[in-house]
Amino acid sequence: MSATSLGQAWRRLGRMNDAKVWLERARQAFSADPRLASRFAAASSDLADVYRTMGDYPGSERLLREALDSPSCDADSRAILRNNLADLLREEGRSAEAQPLFKESIGLDAISWQQRVGALIGLAEISREQGDWTASINGWNEALEICRRERDERAEAIALRGLGRTWLSSGGTARAEPLLRRALRIMENNADMPHEEVANAHSGLADLYRAENKLALAEDEWLRALQIDRTALGETHPQVAILMVKLSEVYSARGEFGVARDYATRASQTMSGSFGENSLPAATALTNQAAVEQCAGDL
């Protein structure tokens, strides 16, 4: 337990290598006693999150799958591991693998409301990415209702941001704006909110400004998000690359092709390095590079 607490403290301080050492010690200690299976699962999940934050997606997936194979984990422990694995796969563009894992968690009765919300959010995000607006909005609203019932403002802010982004993606700009602004306000006023979530909230507001063709405001919000993520995650993390892609679109639209090319190229290199040259994230980044060159007239 002391090793777990030290690992979490280092993690919040941004010292990921130190966090990894202590969380691994906690994981090994808990694995020695079958009666501590739930603590083993929690330590494995925390350690996998550190690997993910450091950009080591294969290492994170390996840890989660190993912990899921433990026969003594209870239902809620399995739901934590399953949801984390599914969200990892979704971020890698492997939604077909992620979706049944989220659905399996929702189909269980013996899990906490937090894990049910996590699965609902995962499925709502996949539906948004696939353009199934009705399913996504219904999922976000169900998650939001649970968060408000349990009076968890942190989870509520994440659901508000997701709902706002879905309305924006579906063309409902007027409905998206108050949701995105409220989500950012809650996150900025919550000292326990992870920095990456605050960055995502700034990015959501930037998406709104981009849709309204307010390029200067969009640039400002994405630069804020980029500064937060660079500090929290490092220069070569996929989340940083996603923000670089968005900024490259803004600079391309303004005719600043040198800056746009620089961001697009760095994003492509990061995605290929993190997920492999034949991955969906790498393909998406290459498509963005091509769009920048097309806009610049270099067919």
mmCIF file of N, CA, C and O in Angstrom, residues 60-158:
data_model
loop_
_atom_site.group_PDB
_atom_site.id
_atom_site.type_symbol
_atom_site.label_atom_id
_atom_site.label_comp_id
_atom_site.label_asym_id
_atom_site.label_seq_id
_atom_site.Cartn_x
_atom_site.Cartn_y
_atom_site.Cartn_z
ATOM 1 N N SER A 60 1.482 -1.224 -22.005
ATOM 2 C CA SER A 60 0.239 -1.037 -21.265
ATOM 3 C C SER A 60 -0.743 -2.158 -21.563
ATOM 4 O O SER A 60 -1.357 -2.728 -20.649
ATOM 5 N N GLU A 61 -0.882 -2.512 -22.841
ATOM 6 C CA GLU A 61 -1.803 -3.595 -23.221
ATOM 7 C C GLU A 61 -1.379 -4.923 -22.598
ATOM 8 O O GLU A 61 -2.221 -5.688 -22.112
ATOM 9 N N ARG A 62 -0.081 -5.195 -22.604
ATOM 10 C CA ARG A 62 0.422 -6.444 -22.028
ATOM 11 C C ARG A 62 0.061 -6.559 -20.550
ATOM 12 O O ARG A 62 -0.419 -7.604 -20.082
ATOM 13 N N LEU A 63 0.271 -5.474 -19.785
ATOM 14 C CA LEU A 63 -0.030 -5.484 -18.356
ATOM 15 C C LEU A 63 -1.513 -5.730 -18.092
ATOM 16 O O LEU A 63 -1.884 -6.510 -17.214
ATOM 17 N N LEU A 64 -2.364 -5.069 -18.855
ATOM 18 C CA LEU A 64 -3.804 -5.206 -18.646
ATOM 19 C C LEU A 64 -4.283 -6.613 -18.980
ATOM 20 O O LEU A 64 -5.105 -7.187 -18.258
ATOM 21 N N ARG A 65 -3.772 -7.187 -20.066
ATOM 22 C CA ARG A 65 -4.191 -8.543 -20.444
ATOM 23 C C ARG A 65 -3.688 -9.577 -19.430
ATOM 24 O O ARG A 65 -4.394 -10.549 -19.115
ATOM 25 N N GLU A 66 -2.473 -9.383 -18.917
ATOM 26 C CA GLU A 66 -1.951 -10.304 -17.905
ATOM 27 C C GLU A 66 -2.814 -10.267 -16.644
ATOM 28 O O GLU A 66 -3.124 -11.309 -16.056
ATOM 29 N N ALA A 67 -3.202 -9.058 -16.229
ATOM 30 C CA ALA A 67 -4.012 -8.931 -15.021
ATOM 31 C C ALA A 67 -5.410 -9.515 -15.229
ATOM 32 O O ALA A 67 -5.976 -10.139 -14.321
ATOM 33 N N LEU A 68 -5.972 -9.350 -16.425
ATOM 34 C CA LEU A 68 -7.296 -9.913 -16.722
ATOM 35 C C LEU A 68 -7.298 -11.435 -16.653
ATOM 36 O O LEU A 68 -8.328 -12.054 -16.375
ATOM 37 N N ASP A 69 -6.144 -12.053 -16.901
ATOM 38 C CA ASP A 69 -6.038 -13.513 -16.863
ATOM 39 C C ASP A 69 -5.980 -14.070 -15.442
ATOM 40 O O ASP A 69 -6.057 -15.277 -15.249
ATOM 41 N N SER A 70 -5.846 -13.170 -14.447
ATOM 42 C CA SER A 70 -5.781 -13.637 -13.062
ATOM 43 C C SER A 70 -7.138 -14.217 -12.654
ATOM 44 O O SER A 70 -8.155 -13.522 -12.738
ATOM 45 N N PRO A 71 -7.208 -15.473 -12.209
ATOM 46 C CA PRO A 71 -8.499 -16.118 -11.927
ATOM 47 C C PRO A 71 -9.201 -15.599 -10.681
ATOM 48 O O PRO A 71 -10.393 -15.837 -10.504
ATOM 49 N N SER A 72 -8.476 -14.897 -9.817
ATOM 50 C CA SER A 72 -9.075 -14.497 -8.542
ATOM 51 C C SER A 72 -9.601 -13.061 -8.519
ATOM 52 O O SER A 72 -10.062 -12.597 -7.482
ATOM 53 N N CYS A 73 -9.554 -12.339 -9.651
ATOM 54 C CA CYS A 73 -10.071 -10.970 -9.691
ATOM 55 C C CYS A 73 -11.597 -10.987 -9.561
ATOM 56 O O CYS A 73 -12.274 -11.819 -10.162
ATOM 57 N N ASP A 74 -12.150 -10.040 -8.792
ATOM 58 C CA ASP A 74 -13.599 -9.954 -8.687
ATOM 59 C C ASP A 74 -14.161 -9.173 -9.880
ATOM 60 O O ASP A 74 -13.425 -8.675 -10.730
ATOM 61 N N ALA A 75 -15.494 -9.065 -9.944
ATOM 62 C CA ALA A 75 -16.162 -8.484 -11.116
ATOM 63 C C ALA A 75 -15.767 -7.032 -11.334
ATOM 64 O O ALA A 75 -15.524 -6.604 -12.467
ATOM 65 N N ASP A 76 -15.697 -6.255 -10.240
ATOM 66 C CA ASP A 76 -15.385 -4.840 -10.401
ATOM 67 C C ASP A 76 -13.936 -4.649 -10.832
ATOM 68 O O ASP A 76 -13.631 -3.764 -11.638
ATOM 69 N N SER A 77 -13.032 -5.482 -10.298
ATOM 70 C CA SER A 77 -11.626 -5.406 -10.705
ATOM 71 C C SER A 77 -11.491 -5.713 -12.193
ATOM 72 O O SER A 77 -10.761 -5.038 -12.930
ATOM 73 N N ARG A 78 -12.224 -6.735 -12.647
ATOM 74 C CA ARG A 78 -12.181 -7.077 -14.069
ATOM 75 C C ARG A 78 -12.758 -5.941 -14.925
ATOM 76 O O ARG A 78 -12.275 -5.683 -16.027
ATOM 77 N N ALA A 79 -13.793 -5.280 -14.415
ATOM 78 C CA ALA A 79 -14.387 -4.173 -15.163
ATOM 79 C C ALA A 79 -13.402 -3.022 -15.309
ATOM 80 O O ALA A 79 -13.312 -2.404 -16.375
ATOM 81 N N ILE A 80 -12.649 -2.727 -14.233
ATOM 82 C CA ILE A 80 -11.630 -1.674 -14.304
ATOM 83 C C ILE A 80 -10.605 -2.010 -15.384
ATOM 84 O O ILE A 80 -10.289 -1.181 -16.249
ATOM 85 N N LEU A 81 -10.092 -3.240 -15.330
ATOM 86 C CA LEU A 81 -9.074 -3.665 -16.303
ATOM 87 C C LEU A 81 -9.645 -3.698 -17.725
ATOM 88 O O LEU A 81 -8.998 -3.250 -18.675
ATOM 89 N N ARG A 82 -10.858 -4.230 -17.855
ATOM 90 C CA ARG A 82 -11.483 -4.354 -19.174
ATOM 91 C C ARG A 82 -11.738 -2.979 -19.789
ATOM 92 O O ARG A 82 -11.467 -2.750 -20.974
ATOM 93 N N ASN A 83 -12.253 -2.042 -18.986
ATOM 94 C CA ASN A 83 -12.526 -0.694 -19.506
ATOM 95 C C ASN A 83 -11.239 0.013 -19.915
ATOM 96 O O ASN A 83 -11.192 0.710 -20.942
ATOM 97 N N ASN A 84 -10.193 -0.142 -19.100
ATOM 98 C CA ASN A 84 -8.919 0.494 -19.438
ATOM 99 C C ASN A 84 -8.334 -0.091 -20.718
ATOM 100 O O ASN A 84 -7.795 0.639 -21.563
ATOM 101 N N LEU A 85 -8.423 -1.412 -20.855
ATOM 102 C CA LEU A 85 -7.928 -2.059 -22.068
ATOM 103 C C LEU A 85 -8.729 -1.591 -23.284
ATOM 104 O O LEU A 85 -8.163 -1.275 -24.336
ATOM 105 N N ALA A 86 -10.053 -1.547 -23.141
ATOM 106 C CA ALA A 86 -10.907 -1.121 -24.250
ATOM 107 C C ALA A 86 -10.605 0.319 -24.660
ATOM 108 O O ALA A 86 -10.544 0.642 -25.854
ATOM 109 N N ASP A 87 -10.399 1.187 -23.674
ATOM 110 C CA ASP A 87 -10.119 2.592 -24.000
ATOM 111 C C ASP A 87 -8.760 2.733 -24.678
ATOM 112 O O ASP A 87 -8.574 3.559 -25.573
ATOM 113 N N LEU A 88 -7.797 1.911 -24.251
ATOM 114 C CA LEU A 88 -6.484 1.893 -24.895
ATOM 115 C C LEU A 88 -6.616 1.472 -26.365
ATOM 116 O O LEU A 88 -6.048 2.104 -27.262
ATOM 117 N N LEU A 89 -7.380 0.401 -26.609
ATOM 118 C CA LEU A 89 -7.578 -0.080 -27.970
ATOM 119 C C LEU A 89 -8.310 0.959 -28.819
ATOM 120 O O LEU A 89 -7.983 1.166 -29.996
ATOM 121 N N ARG A 90 -9.300 1.631 -28.220
ATOM 122 C CA ARG A 90 -10.031 2.676 -28.953
ATOM 123 C C ARG A 90 -9.106 3.793 -29.386
ATOM 124 O O ARG A 90 -9.163 4.283 -30.509
ATOM 125 N N GLU A 91 -8.206 4.199 -28.472
ATOM 126 C CA GLU A 91 -7.269 5.281 -28.797
ATOM 127 C C GLU A 91 -6.314 4.871 -29.914
ATOM 128 O O GLU A 91 -5.857 5.717 -30.688
ATOM 129 N N GLU A 92 -6.034 3.586 -30.030
ATOM 130 C CA GLU A 92 -5.161 3.083 -31.091
ATOM 131 C C GLU A 92 -5.902 2.903 -32.418
ATOM 132 O O GLU A 92 -5.313 2.467 -33.401
ATOM 133 N N GLY A 93 -7.203 3.214 -32.431
ATOM 134 C CA GLY A 93 -7.989 3.028 -33.645
ATOM 135 C C GLY A 93 -8.533 1.621 -33.802
ATOM 136 O O GLY A 93 -9.012 1.250 -34.874
ATOM 137 N N ARG A 94 -8.508 0.828 -32.735
ATOM 138 C CA ARG A 94 -8.958 -0.574 -32.778
ATOM 139 C C ARG A 94 -10.344 -0.688 -32.136
ATOM 140 O O ARG A 94 -10.581 -1.459 -31.222
ATOM 141 N N SER A 95 -11.280 0.108 -32.659
ATOM 142 C CA SER A 95 -12.614 0.187 -32.068
ATOM 143 C C SER A 95 -13.368 -1.130 -32.142
ATOM 144 O O SER A 95 -14.173 -1.442 -31.252
ATOM 145 N N ALA A 96 -13.138 -1.910 -33.182
ATOM 146 C CA ALA A 96 -13.830 -3.193 -33.315
ATOM 147 C C ALA A 96 -13.462 -4.137 -32.172
ATOM 148 O O ALA A 96 -14.275 -4.981 -31.770
ATOM 149 N N GLU A 97 -12.253 -4.020 -31.650
ATOM 150 C CA GLU A 97 -11.837 -4.830 -30.504
ATOM 151 C C GLU A 97 -12.316 -4.224 -29.186
ATOM 152 O O GLU A 97 -12.597 -4.943 -28.222
ATOM 153 N N ALA A 98 -12.415 -2.895 -29.150
ATOM 154 C CA ALA A 98 -12.776 -2.206 -27.910
ATOM 155 C C ALA A 98 -14.262 -2.326 -27.591
ATOM 156 O O ALA A 98 -14.650 -2.504 -26.422
ATOM 157 N N GLN A 99 -15.106 -2.239 -28.607
ATOM 158 C CA GLN A 99 -16.549 -2.173 -28.402
ATOM 159 C C GLN A 99 -17.112 -3.350 -27.601
ATOM 160 O O GLN A 99 -17.856 -3.137 -26.626
ATOM 161 N N PRO A 100 -16.782 -4.608 -27.948
ATOM 162 C CA PRO A 100 -17.342 -5.724 -27.156
ATOM 163 C C PRO A 100 -16.862 -5.748 -25.705
ATOM 164 O O PRO A 100 -17.580 -6.225 -24.827
ATOM 165 N N LEU A 101 -15.678 -5.213 -25.449
ATOM 166 C CA LEU A 101 -15.188 -5.161 -24.065
ATOM 167 C C LEU A 101 -16.024 -4.188 -23.238
ATOM 168 O O LEU A 101 -16.400 -4.491 -22.097
ATOM 169 N N PHE A 102 -16.314 -3.011 -23.792
ATOM 170 C CA PHE A 102 -17.175 -2.060 -23.093
ATOM 171 C C PHE A 102 -18.571 -2.650 -22.869
ATOM 172 O O PHE A 102 -19.161 -2.508 -21.788
ATOM 173 N N LYS A 103 -19.109 -3.312 -23.895
ATOM 174 C CA LYS A 103 -20.451 -3.893 -23.783
ATOM 175 C C LYS A 103 -20.494 -4.989 -22.722
ATOM 176 O O LYS A 103 -21.499 -5.140 -22.013
ATOM 177 N N GLU A 104 -19.412 -5.745 -22.594
ATOM 178 C CA GLU A 104 -19.354 -6.784 -21.570
ATOM 179 C C GLU A 104 -19.435 -6.178 -20.175
ATOM 180 O O GLU A 104 -20.123 -6.720 -19.292
ATOM 181 N N SER A 105 -18.763 -5.043 -19.970
ATOM 182 C CA SER A 105 -18.824 -4.373 -18.665
ATOM 183 C C SER A 105 -20.233 -3.877 -18.365
ATOM 184 O O SER A 105 -20.745 -4.050 -17.248
ATOM 185 N N ILE A 106 -20.886 -3.279 -19.349
ATOM 186 C CA ILE A 106 -22.237 -2.753 -19.134
ATOM 187 C C ILE A 106 -23.220 -3.873 -18.840
ATOM 188 O O ILE A 106 -24.181 -3.703 -18.085
ATOM 189 N N GLY A 107 -22.980 -5.057 -19.410
ATOM 190 C CA GLY A 107 -23.887 -6.178 -19.217
ATOM 191 C C GLY A 107 -23.802 -6.825 -17.846
ATOM 192 O O GLY A 107 -24.627 -7.690 -17.510
ATOM 193 N N LEU A 108 -22.845 -6.413 -17.026
ATOM 194 C CA LEU A 108 -22.687 -6.998 -15.689
ATOM 195 C C LEU A 108 -23.467 -6.202 -14.655
ATOM 196 O O LEU A 108 -23.499 -4.975 -14.689
ATOM 197 N N ASP A 109 -24.069 -6.886 -13.715
ATOM 198 C CA ASP A 109 -24.799 -6.215 -12.631
ATOM 199 C C ASP A 109 -23.875 -5.864 -11.464
ATOM 200 O O ASP A 109 -24.063 -4.848 -10.795
ATOM 201 N N ALA A 110 -22.881 -6.722 -11.221
ATOM 202 C CA ALA A 110 -22.052 -6.577 -10.018
ATOM 203 C C ALA A 110 -20.825 -5.705 -10.265
ATOM 204 O O ALA A 110 -19.692 -6.114 -10.000
ATOM 205 N N ILE A 111 -21.036 -4.498 -10.797
ATOM 206 C CA ILE A 111 -19.924 -3.550 -10.928
ATOM 207 C C ILE A 111 -20.358 -2.201 -10.361
ATOM 208 O O ILE A 111 -21.548 -1.910 -10.229
ATOM 209 N N SER A 112 -19.388 -1.377 -10.030
ATOM 210 C CA SER A 112 -19.670 -0.068 -9.440
ATOM 211 C C SER A 112 -20.225 0.887 -10.489
ATOM 212 O O SER A 112 -20.068 0.677 -11.698
ATOM 213 N N TRP A 113 -20.836 1.966 -10.016
ATOM 214 C CA TRP A 113 -21.374 2.958 -10.955
ATOM 215 C C TRP A 113 -20.247 3.619 -11.737
ATOM 216 O O TRP A 113 -20.414 3.987 -12.907
ATOM 217 N N GLN A 114 -19.053 3.745 -11.102
ATOM 218 C CA GLN A 114 -17.922 4.361 -11.812
ATOM 219 C C GLN A 114 -17.534 3.555 -13.049
ATOM 220 O O GLN A 114 -17.260 4.126 -14.108
ATOM 221 N N GLN A 115 -17.506 2.223 -12.913
ATOM 222 C CA GLN A 115 -17.124 1.389 -14.050
ATOM 223 C C GLN A 115 -18.226 1.336 -15.101
ATOM 224 O O GLN A 115 -17.942 1.247 -16.302
ATOM 225 N N ARG A 116 -19.478 1.421 -14.676
ATOM 226 C CA ARG A 116 -20.572 1.498 -15.654
ATOM 227 C C ARG A 116 -20.468 2.790 -16.463
ATOM 228 O O ARG A 116 -20.636 2.785 -17.697
ATOM 229 N N VAL A 117 -20.173 3.896 -15.772
ATOM 230 C CA VAL A 117 -20.002 5.180 -16.466
ATOM 231 C C VAL A 117 -18.817 5.103 -17.428
ATOM 232 O O VAL A 117 -18.888 5.592 -18.566
ATOM 233 N N GLY A 118 -17.718 4.482 -16.988
ATOM 234 C CA GLY A 118 -16.550 4.363 -17.859
ATOM 235 C C GLY A 118 -16.872 3.616 -19.144
ATOM 236 O O GLY A 118 -16.440 4.012 -20.231
ATOM 237 N N ALA A 119 -17.662 2.536 -19.034
ATOM 238 C CA ALA A 119 -18.040 1.766 -20.219
ATOM 239 C C ALA A 119 -18.991 2.554 -21.109
ATOM 240 O O ALA A 119 -18.876 2.528 -22.343
ATOM 241 N N LEU A 120 -19.933 3.270 -20.504
ATOM 242 C CA LEU A 120 -20.869 4.095 -21.275
ATOM 243 C C LEU A 120 -20.128 5.178 -22.055
ATOM 244 O O LEU A 120 -20.421 5.440 -23.230
ATOM 245 N N ILE A 121 -19.150 5.799 -21.397
ATOM 246 C CA ILE A 121 -18.363 6.845 -22.048
ATOM 247 C C ILE A 121 -17.572 6.265 -23.214
ATOM 248 O O ILE A 121 -17.506 6.860 -24.300
ATOM 249 N N GLY A 122 -16.972 5.088 -23.008
ATOM 250 C CA GLY A 122 -16.209 4.459 -24.086
ATOM 251 C C GLY A 122 -17.065 4.163 -25.301
ATOM 252 O O GLY A 122 -16.681 4.450 -26.441
ATOM 253 N N LEU A 123 -18.259 3.607 -25.076
ATOM 254 C CA LEU A 123 -19.151 3.290 -26.188
ATOM 255 C C LEU A 123 -19.670 4.562 -26.862
ATOM 256 O O LEU A 123 -19.798 4.611 -28.097
ATOM 257 N N ALA A 124 -19.960 5.590 -26.062
ATOM 258 C CA ALA A 124 -20.439 6.853 -26.637
ATOM 259 C C ALA A 124 -19.371 7.490 -27.515
ATOM 260 O O ALA A 124 -19.674 8.063 -28.574
ATOM 261 N N GLU A 125 -18.112 7.379 -27.100
ATOM 262 C CA GLU A 125 -17.015 7.949 -27.888
ATOM 263 C C GLU A 125 -16.832 7.184 -29.197
ATOM 264 O O GLU A 125 -16.604 7.787 -30.254
ATOM 265 N N ILE A 126 -16.950 5.863 -29.145
ATOM 266 C CA ILE A 126 -16.843 5.062 -30.366
ATOM 267 C C ILE A 126 -17.993 5.412 -31.325
ATOM 268 O O ILE A 126 -17.779 5.574 -32.532
ATOM 269 N N SER A 127 -19.206 5.548 -30.786
ATOM 270 C CA SER A 127 -20.351 5.917 -31.631
ATOM 271 C C SER A 127 -20.145 7.285 -32.262
ATOM 272 O O SER A 127 -20.497 7.499 -33.432
ATOM 273 N N ARG A 128 -19.560 8.222 -31.501
ATOM 274 C CA ARG A 128 -19.280 9.554 -32.060
ATOM 275 C C ARG A 128 -18.285 9.445 -33.208
ATOM 276 O O ARG A 128 -18.464 10.066 -34.265
ATOM 277 N N GLU A 129 -17.231 8.661 -33.010
ATOM 278 C CA GLU A 129 -16.214 8.499 -34.047
ATOM 279 C C GLU A 129 -16.785 7.840 -35.303
ATOM 280 O O GLU A 129 -16.317 8.097 -36.414
ATOM 281 N N GLN A 130 -17.810 6.998 -35.125
ATOM 282 C CA GLN A 130 -18.428 6.301 -36.252
ATOM 283 C C GLN A 130 -19.573 7.091 -36.883
ATOM 284 O O GLN A 130 -20.171 6.635 -37.858
ATOM 285 N N GLY A 131 -19.894 8.268 -36.299
ATOM 286 C CA GLY A 131 -20.960 9.099 -36.849
ATOM 287 C C GLY A 131 -22.356 8.678 -36.464
ATOM 288 O O GLY A 131 -23.336 9.133 -37.058
ATOM 289 N N ASP A 132 -22.492 7.806 -35.456
ATOM 290 C CA ASP A 132 -23.802 7.388 -34.970
ATOM 291 C C ASP A 132 -24.211 8.364 -33.863
ATOM 292 O O ASP A 132 -24.073 8.080 -32.671
ATOM 293 N N TRP A 133 -24.731 9.527 -34.269
ATOM 294 C CA TRP A 133 -24.966 10.615 -33.323
ATOM 295 C C TRP A 133 -25.996 10.251 -32.257
ATOM 296 O O TRP A 133 -25.814 10.564 -31.079
ATOM 297 N N THR A 134 -27.071 9.593 -32.654
ATOM 298 C CA THR A 134 -28.131 9.265 -31.694
ATOM 299 C C THR A 134 -27.617 8.345 -30.592
ATOM 300 O O THR A 134 -27.841 8.590 -29.399
ATOM 301 N N ALA A 135 -26.907 7.292 -30.980
ATOM 302 C CA ALA A 135 -26.366 6.360 -29.979
ATOM 303 C C ALA A 135 -25.367 7.061 -29.073
ATOM 304 O O ALA A 135 -25.342 6.830 -27.856
ATOM 305 N N SER A 136 -24.534 7.923 -29.650
ATOM 306 C CA SER A 136 -23.534 8.625 -28.856
ATOM 307 C C SER A 136 -24.192 9.574 -27.855
ATOM 308 O O SER A 136 -23.851 9.581 -26.666
ATOM 309 N N ILE A 137 -25.158 10.373 -28.322
ATOM 310 C CA ILE A 137 -25.838 11.324 -27.436
ATOM 311 C C ILE A 137 -26.574 10.592 -26.319
ATOM 312 O O ILE A 137 -26.526 11.008 -25.146
ATOM 313 N N ASN A 138 -27.234 9.478 -26.657
ATOM 314 C CA ASN A 138 -27.928 8.703 -25.624
ATOM 315 C C ASN A 138 -26.945 8.162 -24.581
ATOM 316 O O ASN A 138 -27.224 8.171 -23.375
ATOM 317 N N GLY A 139 -25.785 7.700 -25.045
ATOM 318 C CA GLY A 139 -24.776 7.180 -24.121
ATOM 319 C C GLY A 139 -24.223 8.257 -23.202
ATOM 320 O O GLY A 139 -24.092 8.047 -21.984
ATOM 321 N N TRP A 140 -23.911 9.417 -23.760
ATOM 322 C CA TRP A 140 -23.392 10.515 -22.944
ATOM 323 C C TRP A 140 -24.433 10.970 -21.915
ATOM 324 O O TRP A 140 -24.089 11.229 -20.753
ATOM 325 N N ASN A 141 -25.693 11.069 -22.341
ATOM 326 C CA ASN A 141 -26.744 11.508 -21.420
ATOM 327 C C ASN A 141 -26.955 10.507 -20.287
ATOM 328 O O ASN A 141 -27.182 10.909 -19.135
ATOM 329 N N GLU A 142 -26.877 9.207 -20.593
ATOM 330 C CA GLU A 142 -27.019 8.202 -19.538
ATOM 331 C C GLU A 142 -25.863 8.306 -18.540
ATOM 332 O O GLU A 142 -26.074 8.237 -17.321
ATOM 333 N N ALA A 143 -24.647 8.484 -19.058
ATOM 334 C CA ALA A 143 -23.491 8.653 -18.170
ATOM 335 C C ALA A 143 -23.629 9.921 -17.336
ATOM 336 O O ALA A 143 -23.339 9.928 -16.127
ATOM 337 N N LEU A 144 -24.095 10.991 -17.970
ATOM 338 C CA LEU A 144 -24.254 12.273 -17.277
ATOM 339 C C LEU A 144 -25.279 12.168 -16.146
ATOM 340 O O LEU A 144 -25.076 12.703 -15.046
ATOM 341 N N GLU A 145 -26.353 11.446 -16.403
ATOM 342 C CA GLU A 145 -27.392 11.270 -15.380
ATOM 343 C C GLU A 145 -26.834 10.536 -14.157
ATOM 344 O O GLU A 145 -27.116 10.913 -13.009
ATOM 345 N N ILE A 146 -26.031 9.508 -14.390
ATOM 346 C CA ILE A 146 -25.434 8.763 -13.264
ATOM 347 C C ILE A 146 -24.472 9.651 -12.483
ATOM 348 O O ILE A 146 -24.482 9.667 -11.242
ATOM 349 N N CYS A 147 -23.632 10.411 -13.193
ATOM 350 C CA CYS A 147 -22.649 11.286 -12.526
ATOM 351 C C CYS A 147 -23.343 12.327 -11.650
ATOM 352 O O CYS A 147 -22.884 12.610 -10.535
ATOM 353 N N ARG A 148 -24.436 12.888 -12.147
ATOM 354 C CA ARG A 148 -25.163 13.901 -11.364
ATOM 355 C C ARG A 148 -25.854 13.267 -10.166
ATOM 356 O O ARG A 148 -25.898 13.857 -9.082
ATOM 357 N N ARG A 149 -26.379 12.059 -10.360
ATOM 358 C CA ARG A 149 -27.017 11.360 -9.247
ATOM 359 C C ARG A 149 -26.011 11.065 -8.143
ATOM 360 O O ARG A 149 -26.327 11.172 -6.949
ATOM 361 N N GLU A 150 -24.784 10.715 -8.539
ATOM 362 C CA GLU A 150 -23.738 10.404 -7.564
ATOM 363 C C GLU A 150 -22.964 11.643 -7.121
ATOM 364 O O GLU A 150 -22.044 11.547 -6.316
ATOM 365 N N ARG A 151 -23.302 12.788 -7.674
ATOM 366 C CA ARG A 151 -22.678 14.082 -7.336
ATOM 367 C C ARG A 151 -21.155 14.069 -7.516
ATOM 368 O O ARG A 151 -20.405 14.539 -6.666
ATOM 369 N N ASP A 152 -20.745 13.527 -8.655
ATOM 370 C CA ASP A 152 -19.324 13.485 -9.001
ATOM 371 C C ASP A 152 -19.074 14.517 -10.112
ATOM 372 O O ASP A 152 -19.291 14.238 -11.289
ATOM 373 N N GLU A 153 -18.622 15.708 -9.720
ATOM 374 C CA GLU A 153 -18.438 16.789 -10.691
ATOM 375 C C GLU A 153 -17.327 16.482 -11.690
ATOM 376 O O GLU A 153 -17.399 16.892 -12.846
ATOM 377 N N ARG A 154 -16.310 15.779 -11.232
ATOM 378 C CA ARG A 154 -15.191 15.453 -12.125
ATOM 379 C C ARG A 154 -15.657 14.585 -13.287
ATOM 380 O O ARG A 154 -15.368 14.885 -14.452
ATOM 381 N N ALA A 155 -16.392 13.513 -12.976
ATOM 382 C CA ALA A 155 -16.917 12.653 -14.032
ATOM 383 C C ALA A 155 -17.980 13.380 -14.855
ATOM 384 O O ALA A 155 -18.086 13.192 -16.069
ATOM 385 N N GLU A 156 -18.756 14.235 -14.202
ATOM 386 C CA GLU A 156 -19.778 15.006 -14.909
ATOM 387 C C GLU A 156 -19.144 15.899 -15.975
ATOM 388 O O GLU A 156 -19.656 16.017 -17.096
ATOM 389 N N ALA A 157 -18.021 16.521 -15.637
ATOM 390 C CA ALA A 157 -17.345 17.413 -16.594
ATOM 391 C C ALA A 157 -16.877 16.642 -17.823
ATOM 392 O O ALA A 157 -16.975 17.129 -18.960
ATOM 393 N N ILE A 158 -16.370 15.421 -17.618
ATOM 394 C CA ILE A 158 -15.917 14.599 -18.745
ATOM 395 C C ILE A 158 -17.099 14.236 -19.643
ATOM 396 O O ILE A 158 -17.009 14.296 -20.876
#
